[in-house]
Amino acid sequence: MSELPLGYQPIPEEDRKKAKTFFDRGNTVAGTGQYDYAIEMFMQGLNIDPDGVEGHQSLRDISLKRKASGGKSLGMFEAMKLKRGGKDDKGNMINAEKLLAFDPGNTDHMLSLMQSALKGGFYDTVMWIGPILFRANTDGSKPDYNKYIALRDTYKALQQWKLASDACQAALNMRPDDMDLITELKNLGAQHTMSQGKYDKGGSFRDSIKDMDSQRKLLEQDMDVRSDDMMTRAIKDAEAEYNAQPNEPGKLMKLVEALLKTETLENENRAIDLLAAEYDRTKQFRFRFNIGKIKIHQLVRADRQYREKIAKNPQDESLREEYRSFFTNRAEEELKEYSLFAENYPTDLTHKYEMARRLFALQRYGEAIPVFQTARQDPKIRVDASTQLARAFLEAGFVDEAVDTLRALIEEYQLKGDTRSKIMYYWYARSLEQHGDTPAAIKAYSQVAQWDFNYLDVQARIKRLRSSGPTPAA
């Protein structure tokens, strides 16, 4: 492969190494039969290196073993959450892969994974899942014509003419009298002949990059121009459809999504106005929910911009003070939104968790504690909510409760040395230190240091405690 189709997103070597630690741990955990934990490790790794083909394949091998051992698919509600598409192509791809990990034979999940990977520029992932989808569709009791067409179009986008021809031929086998397909197959064959020795030599897109930095800049410049044109056209098309059917929610949401893709304040505020009008008209909370999500996204972006300014001007104390004021205002505004979400979607405890996090950020620890306690009833967020609950206990002066909460959590948490366990042990040590149990605190800090010697301030805390004896921390 001597050239790259536009849009490819190279993954930095540093991120590939970080991801590999999760893949290695996932393989280790899978070896003990803890397949669900292993899947979670791989999902974390793929979030860092979404184009890591070895990680994708190892995850698939594990998911097949899990299936063979009687593992079930995800529950309906969790699956529905993952199926909700967003504007983040990588996020959509990761969600599709998680669904596939729990249901490895599902060709719809394979298709979603492939198409999201293509949009995100993760072309090695496309080349990995494509043949799996092709084979699964062909071997199925009822091959899906549209999936062959999707494969054809995907391979065309990557200039993989031979594979596009194979997909087109499979579609033609299902509709042998389709003259358009016959013509298309001939054109693909001609493209393949002209490109032989260029794109069909094998290897990965990742391996074909010679100068990653200059290549990325060229691609991004071109993609920016094309994206602007495409987004403007998408808004106009969606607006025309909405104006034709202004009371059709689907048309409204299509226009809102097109506006949000621009990432501009003007278009985001316009989307908010459209949603507000629809909420007033229908009283359906889903429209107000989307307004809240947009507002939170705007606050996150503003936070990132502040941090970038501070990084460039680290000595500007007035800027830091301005950011501290913004941080408080952001937490208060987000608390309002998540409180509203929780009130209207009481069964989704993630909103309660986010509420509690904002209360914690605002130092309203006594209020945060019961909300964290409710949130941790959700198994998916139990670990994080319990850790935060312990921290809230500690900050509120309930040291014994913090110690007991973290001790119980550490005992039930099966992974050791991952990010979550380091956080647990660190705050367990902090709680023990404040409790006055210096030997136990040192032991917990030491465990963190053995996993990650540079973790936060564990070195300094160990040295201080060992030299000063059982005196509690200031």
Coordinates of C-alpha atoms in Angstrom, one line a residue:
M1 CA 0.0 0.0 0.0
S2 CA 2.0 3.0 -1.2
E3 CA -0.8 5.7 -0.7
L4 CA -3.5 6.3 1.8
P5 CA -7.1 7.2 1.1
L6 CA -7.9 10.6 2.7
G7 CA -9.2 10.7 6.2
Y8 CA -7.0 8.0 7.8
Q9 CA -6.3 8.7 11.5
P10 CA -2.9 7.5 12.6
I11 CA -2.6 6.5 16.3
P12 CA 0.5 7.8 18.1
E13 CA 3.0 5.2 19.2
E14 CA 2.6 6.3 22.8
D15 CA -1.2 5.6 22.7
R16 CA -0.6 2.2 21.1
K17 CA 1.7 1.2 24.0
K18 CA -0.8 2.4 26.6
A19 CA -3.6 0.4 24.9
K20 CA -1.4 -2.7 24.9
T21 CA -1.3 -2.7 28.7
F22 CA -5.1 -3.0 28.7
F23 CA -5.0 -5.7 26.0
D24 CA -2.4 -7.7 28.0
R25 CA -4.4 -7.4 31.2
G26 CA -7.6 -8.4 29.3
N27 CA -5.9 -11.5 28.0
T28 CA -4.7 -12.4 31.5
V29 CA -8.1 -11.9 33.0
A30 CA -9.7 -13.9 30.2
G31 CA -7.4 -16.8 31.0
T32 CA -9.1 -17.1 34.4
G33 CA -12.5 -17.2 32.8
Q34 CA -13.5 -13.7 33.8
Y35 CA -14.7 -12.8 30.3
D36 CA -16.9 -9.8 31.1
Y37 CA -14.0 -8.1 33.0
A38 CA -11.7 -9.0 30.0
I39 CA -14.1 -7.3 27.6
E40 CA -14.1 -4.2 29.7
M41 CA -10.3 -4.1 29.6
F42 CA -10.2 -4.5 25.9
M43 CA -12.9 -1.7 25.5
Q44 CA -10.7 0.6 27.5
G45 CA -7.7 -0.2 25.4
L46 CA -9.5 0.2 22.1
N47 CA -10.8 3.6 23.3
I48 CA -7.1 4.6 23.4
D49 CA -6.0 2.8 20.2
P50 CA -9.2 2.3 18.2
D51 CA -7.2 1.0 15.2
G52 CA -5.4 -1.7 17.2
V53 CA -6.2 -4.8 15.1
E54 CA -4.5 -7.2 17.5
G55 CA -6.8 -5.9 20.2
H56 CA -9.9 -6.2 18.1
Q57 CA -9.0 -9.8 17.2
S58 CA -8.1 -10.9 20.7
L59 CA -11.4 -9.4 21.9
R60 CA -13.3 -11.3 19.3
D61 CA -11.6 -14.5 20.3
I62 CA -12.6 -13.9 23.9
S63 CA -16.1 -13.0 23.0
L64 CA -16.5 -16.3 21.0
K65 CA -15.2 -18.3 24.0
R66 CA -17.6 -16.4 26.2
K67 CA -20.5 -17.2 23.9
A68 CA -19.4 -20.9 23.8
S69 CA -19.4 -21.0 27.6
G70 CA -23.0 -19.8 27.7
G71 CA -22.5 -16.1 27.9
K72 CA -25.5 -14.0 27.1
S73 CA -26.1 -10.8 25.2
L74 CA -26.4 -7.4 26.9
G75 CA -29.7 -6.5 28.5
M76 CA -32.2 -4.7 26.4
F77 CA -31.9 -1.3 28.1
E78 CA -28.1 -1.3 28.1
A79 CA -28.0 -2.4 24.5
M80 CA -30.4 0.4 23.6
K81 CA -28.1 3.0 25.2
L82 CA -25.2 1.7 23.1
K83 CA -27.2 1.7 19.9
R84 CA -28.0 5.4 20.2
G85 CA -25.8 7.0 17.6
G86 CA -24.0 10.2 18.3
K87 CA -21.7 12.5 16.4
D88 CA -18.5 10.9 17.8
D89 CA -17.6 8.3 15.2
K90 CA -15.0 6.6 17.5
G91 CA -17.6 6.4 20.3
N92 CA -20.1 4.9 17.9
M93 CA -17.5 2.3 16.8
I94 CA -16.6 1.4 20.4
N95 CA -20.3 1.0 21.3
A96 CA -20.8 -1.2 18.3
E97 CA -17.8 -3.3 19.2
K98 CA -19.1 -3.8 22.8
L99 CA -22.4 -4.9 21.5
L100 CA -20.6 -7.3 19.2
A101 CA -18.4 -8.6 22.0
F102 CA -21.6 -9.8 23.9
D103 CA -23.2 -11.0 20.7
P104 CA -20.4 -12.0 18.3
G105 CA -22.6 -13.4 15.6
N106 CA -24.7 -10.3 15.1
T107 CA -24.0 -8.9 11.6
D108 CA -25.9 -5.6 12.3
H109 CA -23.3 -4.9 15.0
M110 CA -20.5 -5.8 12.6
L111 CA -21.9 -3.4 10.0
S112 CA -22.2 -0.6 12.5
L113 CA -18.7 -1.2 13.7
M114 CA -17.3 -1.2 10.1
Q115 CA -19.2 2.0 9.0
S116 CA -18.3 3.9 12.2
A117 CA -14.7 2.9 11.8
L118 CA -14.7 4.1 8.2
K119 CA -16.2 7.5 9.2
G120 CA -13.6 7.8 12.1
G121 CA -10.7 7.1 9.8
F122 CA -9.8 3.8 11.5
Y123 CA -9.1 1.9 8.3
D124 CA -7.2 -1.0 9.6
T125 CA -10.2 -1.8 11.8
V126 CA -12.4 -1.6 8.7
M127 CA -10.1 -4.1 6.9
W128 CA -10.3 -6.4 9.9
I129 CA -14.1 -6.5 10.4
G130 CA -14.9 -6.4 6.7
P131 CA -14.0 -10.0 5.9
I132 CA -15.7 -11.2 9.1
L133 CA -18.9 -9.4 8.1
F134 CA -18.7 -10.8 4.5
R135 CA -18.2 -14.3 5.7
A136 CA -20.9 -14.1 8.4
N137 CA -23.4 -12.7 5.9
T138 CA -22.5 -15.3 3.3
D139 CA -22.7 -18.2 5.7
G140 CA -26.0 -17.0 7.3
S141 CA -29.3 -18.7 6.5
K142 CA -30.6 -15.5 4.8
P143 CA -27.7 -13.4 3.4
D144 CA -28.5 -9.7 3.4
Y145 CA -28.2 -7.9 0.0
N146 CA -27.8 -4.5 1.6
K147 CA -24.8 -5.7 3.7
Y148 CA -23.0 -6.7 0.5
I149 CA -23.7 -3.3 -0.9
A150 CA -22.5 -1.6 2.3
L151 CA -19.3 -3.7 2.0
R152 CA -18.9 -2.7 -1.6
D153 CA -19.2 1.0 -0.9
T154 CA -16.9 0.7 2.1
Y155 CA -14.2 -1.0 0.1
K156 CA -14.6 1.5 -2.7
A157 CA -14.0 4.4 -0.2
L158 CA -10.7 2.7 0.7
Q159 CA -9.9 2.0 -2.9
Q160 CA -9.8 -1.7 -2.2
W161 CA -11.1 -2.6 -5.6
K162 CA -10.7 -6.4 -5.4
L163 CA -12.6 -6.7 -2.2
A164 CA -15.2 -4.2 -3.5
S165 CA -15.6 -6.5 -6.6
D166 CA -16.1 -9.6 -4.4
A167 CA -18.8 -7.8 -2.4
C168 CA -20.5 -6.6 -5.6
Q169 CA -20.3 -10.1 -7.1
A170 CA -22.0 -11.5 -4.0
A171 CA -24.8 -8.9 -4.3
L172 CA -25.1 -9.7 -8.0
N173 CA -25.5 -13.4 -7.2
M174 CA -28.6 -12.4 -5.3
R175 CA -29.9 -10.2 -8.1
P176 CA -28.4 -11.6 -11.3
D177 CA -30.6 -9.5 -13.6
D178 CA -29.6 -6.1 -12.1
M179 CA -27.9 -4.3 -15.0
D180 CA -26.5 -1.6 -12.7
L181 CA -24.7 -4.2 -10.6
I182 CA -23.3 -5.8 -13.8
T183 CA -22.0 -2.5 -15.0
E184 CA -20.6 -1.7 -11.5
L185 CA -18.8 -5.0 -11.3
K186 CA -17.1 -4.3 -14.7
N187 CA -16.0 -0.9 -13.5
L188 CA -14.6 -2.3 -10.3
G189 CA -12.7 -4.9 -12.2
A190 CA -11.1 -2.3 -14.4
Q191 CA -10.1 -0.3 -11.3
H192 CA -8.6 -3.4 -9.8
T193 CA -6.6 -4.0 -12.9
M194 CA -5.3 -0.4 -13.0
S195 CA -4.4 -0.4 -9.4
Q196 CA -2.7 -3.8 -9.1
G197 CA 0.7 -3.4 -7.4
K198 CA -0.5 -0.2 -5.7
Y199 CA -3.3 -1.0 -3.2
D200 CA -3.3 -4.8 -3.3
K201 CA 0.2 -5.6 -1.9
G202 CA -1.1 -6.2 1.6
G203 CA 0.0 -4.7 4.8
S204 CA -1.8 -2.2 7.0
F205 CA -2.6 1.4 6.6
R206 CA -0.7 2.0 9.8
D207 CA 2.4 0.4 8.3
S208 CA 2.2 2.5 5.1
I209 CA 2.7 5.9 6.8
K210 CA 6.2 7.2 6.3
D211 CA 5.9 10.6 7.7
M212 CA 3.1 10.6 10.2
D213 CA 3.1 14.2 11.2
S214 CA 3.2 15.8 7.8
Q215 CA 0.7 13.2 6.5
R216 CA -1.8 14.0 9.3
K217 CA -1.5 17.8 8.6
L218 CA -2.2 17.3 4.9
L219 CA -5.2 15.1 5.6
E220 CA -6.6 17.3 8.2
Q221 CA -6.4 20.4 6.0
D222 CA -8.2 18.6 3.2
M223 CA -10.8 17.1 5.5
D224 CA -11.5 20.5 7.1
V225 CA -12.4 22.0 3.7
R226 CA -14.5 19.0 2.6
S227 CA -16.1 18.8 6.0
D228 CA -17.2 22.4 6.0
D229 CA -18.8 22.0 2.5
M230 CA -20.5 18.8 3.5
M231 CA -21.8 20.2 6.8
T232 CA -23.2 23.3 5.1
R233 CA -24.9 21.1 2.5
A234 CA -26.2 18.7 5.2
I235 CA -27.8 21.7 7.1
K236 CA -29.5 23.0 4.0
D237 CA -30.9 19.6 3.1
A238 CA -32.1 18.9 6.7
E239 CA -33.6 22.4 6.9
A240 CA -35.6 21.8 3.7
E241 CA -36.9 18.5 5.0
Y242 CA -37.8 20.1 8.3
N243 CA -39.6 23.1 6.7
A244 CA -41.6 20.6 4.7
Q245 CA -42.7 18.7 7.8
P246 CA -42.2 21.0 10.8
N247 CA -44.2 18.8 13.1
E248 CA -42.2 15.6 12.4
P249 CA -39.7 15.0 15.3
G250 CA -37.4 12.9 13.1
K251 CA -36.9 15.9 10.7
L252 CA -36.3 18.2 13.6
M253 CA -33.6 15.9 15.1
K254 CA -31.9 15.5 11.7
L255 CA -31.6 19.3 11.5
V256 CA -30.4 19.5 15.1
E257 CA -27.7 16.9 14.5
A258 CA -26.6 18.7 11.3
L259 CA -26.3 22.0 13.2
L260 CA -24.4 20.4 16.1
K261 CA -21.8 18.8 13.9
T262 CA -20.5 22.3 13.0
E263 CA -19.3 22.7 16.7
T264 CA -20.1 26.5 16.4
L265 CA -21.9 28.4 19.1
E266 CA -24.3 30.1 16.7
N267 CA -25.5 26.8 15.3
E268 CA -25.7 25.1 18.7
N269 CA -27.8 28.0 20.0
R270 CA -30.1 27.7 17.0
A271 CA -30.5 24.0 17.7
I272 CA -31.4 24.8 21.3
D273 CA -34.0 27.3 20.1
L274 CA -35.5 24.6 17.8
L275 CA -35.6 22.0 20.6
A276 CA -37.1 24.5 23.0
A277 CA -39.9 25.3 20.6
E278 CA -40.6 21.6 20.1
Y279 CA -40.6 21.0 23.9
D280 CA -43.0 23.8 24.4
R281 CA -45.3 22.4 21.7
T282 CA -45.2 18.7 22.7
K283 CA -44.1 18.8 26.4
Q284 CA -42.0 15.7 25.6
F285 CA -38.9 15.8 27.9
R286 CA -36.6 14.2 25.3
F287 CA -36.4 17.6 23.6
R288 CA -35.5 19.3 26.9
F289 CA -33.0 16.5 27.5
N290 CA -31.2 17.3 24.3
I291 CA -31.0 21.0 25.2
G292 CA -29.3 20.0 28.5
K293 CA -26.8 17.8 26.6
I294 CA -25.9 20.7 24.3
K295 CA -25.4 23.1 27.2
I296 CA -23.2 20.6 29.0
H297 CA -21.1 20.1 25.8
Q298 CA -20.7 23.9 25.6
L299 CA -19.5 24.0 29.2
V300 CA -17.0 21.2 28.6
R301 CA -15.6 23.0 25.5
A302 CA -15.3 26.2 27.4
D303 CA -13.4 24.4 30.2
R304 CA -11.0 22.9 27.7
Q305 CA -10.4 26.3 26.2
Y306 CA -9.6 27.8 29.7
R307 CA -7.2 24.9 30.4
E308 CA -5.4 25.5 27.1
K309 CA -5.0 29.3 27.9
I310 CA -3.6 28.5 31.3
A311 CA -1.2 26.0 29.8
K312 CA 0.1 28.8 27.6
N313 CA 0.1 31.3 30.4
P314 CA 0.9 29.4 33.6
Q315 CA 2.0 32.5 35.5
D316 CA -1.2 34.4 34.8
E317 CA -2.9 34.4 38.2
S318 CA -5.9 36.5 37.1
L319 CA -6.6 33.9 34.4
R320 CA -6.5 31.1 37.0
E321 CA -8.9 33.1 39.2
E322 CA -11.2 33.5 36.3
Y323 CA -11.1 29.8 35.6
R324 CA -11.9 29.0 39.3
S325 CA -15.0 31.1 39.1
F326 CA -15.9 29.5 35.8
F327 CA -15.4 26.0 37.3
T328 CA -17.8 26.7 40.1
N329 CA -20.4 28.1 37.7
R330 CA -20.0 25.2 35.4
A331 CA -20.6 22.7 38.2
E332 CA -23.7 24.6 39.3
E333 CA -25.1 24.7 35.8
E334 CA -24.4 21.0 35.2
L335 CA -25.9 20.1 38.5
K336 CA -29.2 21.8 37.4
E337 CA -29.2 19.8 34.2
Y338 CA -28.4 16.4 35.7
S339 CA -30.9 17.0 38.5
L340 CA -33.6 17.6 35.8
F341 CA -32.4 14.5 33.9
A342 CA -32.6 12.4 37.1
E343 CA -36.1 13.7 37.9
N344 CA -37.4 12.8 34.5
Y345 CA -35.5 9.5 34.0
P346 CA -35.4 8.1 37.5
T347 CA -34.4 4.6 36.5
D348 CA -31.2 5.8 34.8
L349 CA -28.9 6.1 37.8
T350 CA -26.0 7.5 35.7
H351 CA -27.8 10.9 36.1
K352 CA -27.8 10.5 39.8
Y353 CA -24.0 9.7 39.7
E354 CA -23.3 12.9 37.6
M355 CA -25.4 14.9 40.1
A356 CA -23.4 13.6 43.0
R357 CA -20.1 14.4 41.2
R358 CA -21.2 18.0 40.8
L359 CA -22.2 18.3 44.4
F360 CA -18.8 16.9 45.3
A361 CA -17.1 19.5 43.1
L362 CA -19.1 22.2 44.8
Q363 CA -17.9 20.8 48.2
R364 CA -21.5 19.9 49.2
Y365 CA -20.3 16.6 50.5
G366 CA -23.2 15.9 52.9
E367 CA -25.7 16.3 50.0
A368 CA -23.5 14.2 47.7
I369 CA -23.3 11.2 50.0
P370 CA -26.9 9.9 49.7
V371 CA -26.9 10.6 46.0
F372 CA -23.8 8.5 45.5
Q373 CA -25.4 5.8 47.7
T374 CA -28.4 5.7 45.3
A375 CA -26.2 5.7 42.2
R376 CA -24.0 2.8 43.2
Q377 CA -27.1 0.5 43.0
D378 CA -26.4 0.4 39.3
P379 CA -23.8 -2.4 38.7
K380 CA -22.3 -0.5 35.7
I381 CA -21.2 2.4 37.9
R382 CA -21.0 0.7 41.3
V383 CA -17.2 0.8 41.5
D384 CA -16.8 4.5 40.5
A385 CA -19.8 5.6 42.6
S386 CA -18.6 3.7 45.7
T387 CA -15.1 5.2 45.4
Q388 CA -16.5 8.7 45.1
L389 CA -18.9 7.9 48.0
A390 CA -15.9 7.1 50.2
R391 CA -14.2 10.3 49.2
A392 CA -17.3 12.2 50.1
F393 CA -17.4 10.5 53.5
L394 CA -13.7 11.4 54.0
E395 CA -14.2 15.1 53.1
A396 CA -17.4 15.3 55.3
G397 CA -15.4 14.0 58.3
F398 CA -16.8 10.5 58.4
V399 CA -13.5 8.8 58.3
D400 CA -14.6 5.4 59.6
E401 CA -17.3 5.2 57.0
A402 CA -14.7 6.1 54.3
V403 CA -12.4 3.3 55.5
D404 CA -15.1 0.7 55.6
T405 CA -16.5 1.6 52.2
L406 CA -13.2 1.4 50.5
R407 CA -12.1 -1.8 52.3
A408 CA -15.3 -3.6 51.2
L409 CA -14.9 -2.3 47.6
I410 CA -11.3 -3.5 47.4
E411 CA -12.3 -6.9 48.7
E412 CA -15.0 -7.4 46.0
Y413 CA -13.1 -5.8 43.1
Q414 CA -11.3 -8.6 41.2
L415 CA -8.9 -6.7 39.0
K416 CA -5.6 -5.6 40.5
G417 CA -3.3 -2.8 39.3
D418 CA -5.7 -1.2 36.8
T419 CA -6.7 2.4 37.0
R420 CA -9.7 1.9 39.3
S421 CA -7.8 -0.3 41.8
K422 CA -5.0 2.3 42.1
I423 CA -7.6 5.0 42.9
M424 CA -9.3 2.7 45.5
Y425 CA -6.0 1.9 47.2
Y426 CA -4.8 5.4 47.2
W427 CA -7.9 6.8 48.8
Y428 CA -8.0 3.9 51.2
A429 CA -4.5 4.8 52.3
R430 CA -5.5 8.5 52.6
S431 CA -8.5 7.4 54.8
L432 CA -6.3 5.1 56.9
E433 CA -3.8 7.9 57.3
Q434 CA -6.4 10.3 58.5
H435 CA -7.8 7.6 60.8
G436 CA -4.3 7.3 62.4
D437 CA -3.6 3.8 61.2
T438 CA -0.1 4.5 59.9
P439 CA 1.1 0.9 59.2
A440 CA -2.0 0.1 57.2
A441 CA -1.8 3.4 55.3
I442 CA 1.8 2.7 54.4
K443 CA 1.0 -0.8 53.2
A444 CA -1.8 0.5 51.0
Y445 CA 0.4 3.3 49.6
S446 CA 3.1 0.8 49.0
Q447 CA 0.8 -1.4 47.0
V448 CA 0.0 1.6 44.7
A449 CA 3.7 2.3 44.4
Q450 CA 4.4 -1.3 43.4
W451 CA 1.8 -0.9 40.6
D452 CA 2.8 2.6 39.6
F453 CA 5.7 4.2 41.3
N454 CA 4.9 7.7 40.0
Y455 CA 1.3 7.7 41.0
L456 CA 0.3 11.0 42.4
D457 CA 2.2 11.7 45.6
V458 CA 2.6 8.2 47.0
Q459 CA 6.4 8.3 47.1
A460 CA 6.3 11.5 49.3
R461 CA 3.6 10.1 51.6
I462 CA 5.4 6.8 52.1
K463 CA 8.6 8.6 53.0
R464 CA 6.9 11.0 55.3
L465 CA 4.9 8.3 57.2
R466 CA 7.9 6.0 57.5
S467 CA 10.1 8.8 58.9
S468 CA 7.5 10.4 61.2
G469 CA 5.8 7.4 62.6
P470 CA 2.1 7.3 63.3
T471 CA 1.4 11.0 63.2
P472 CA -1.8 11.6 61.1
A473 CA -1.6 13.7 58.0
A474 CA -2.2 17.4 58.3

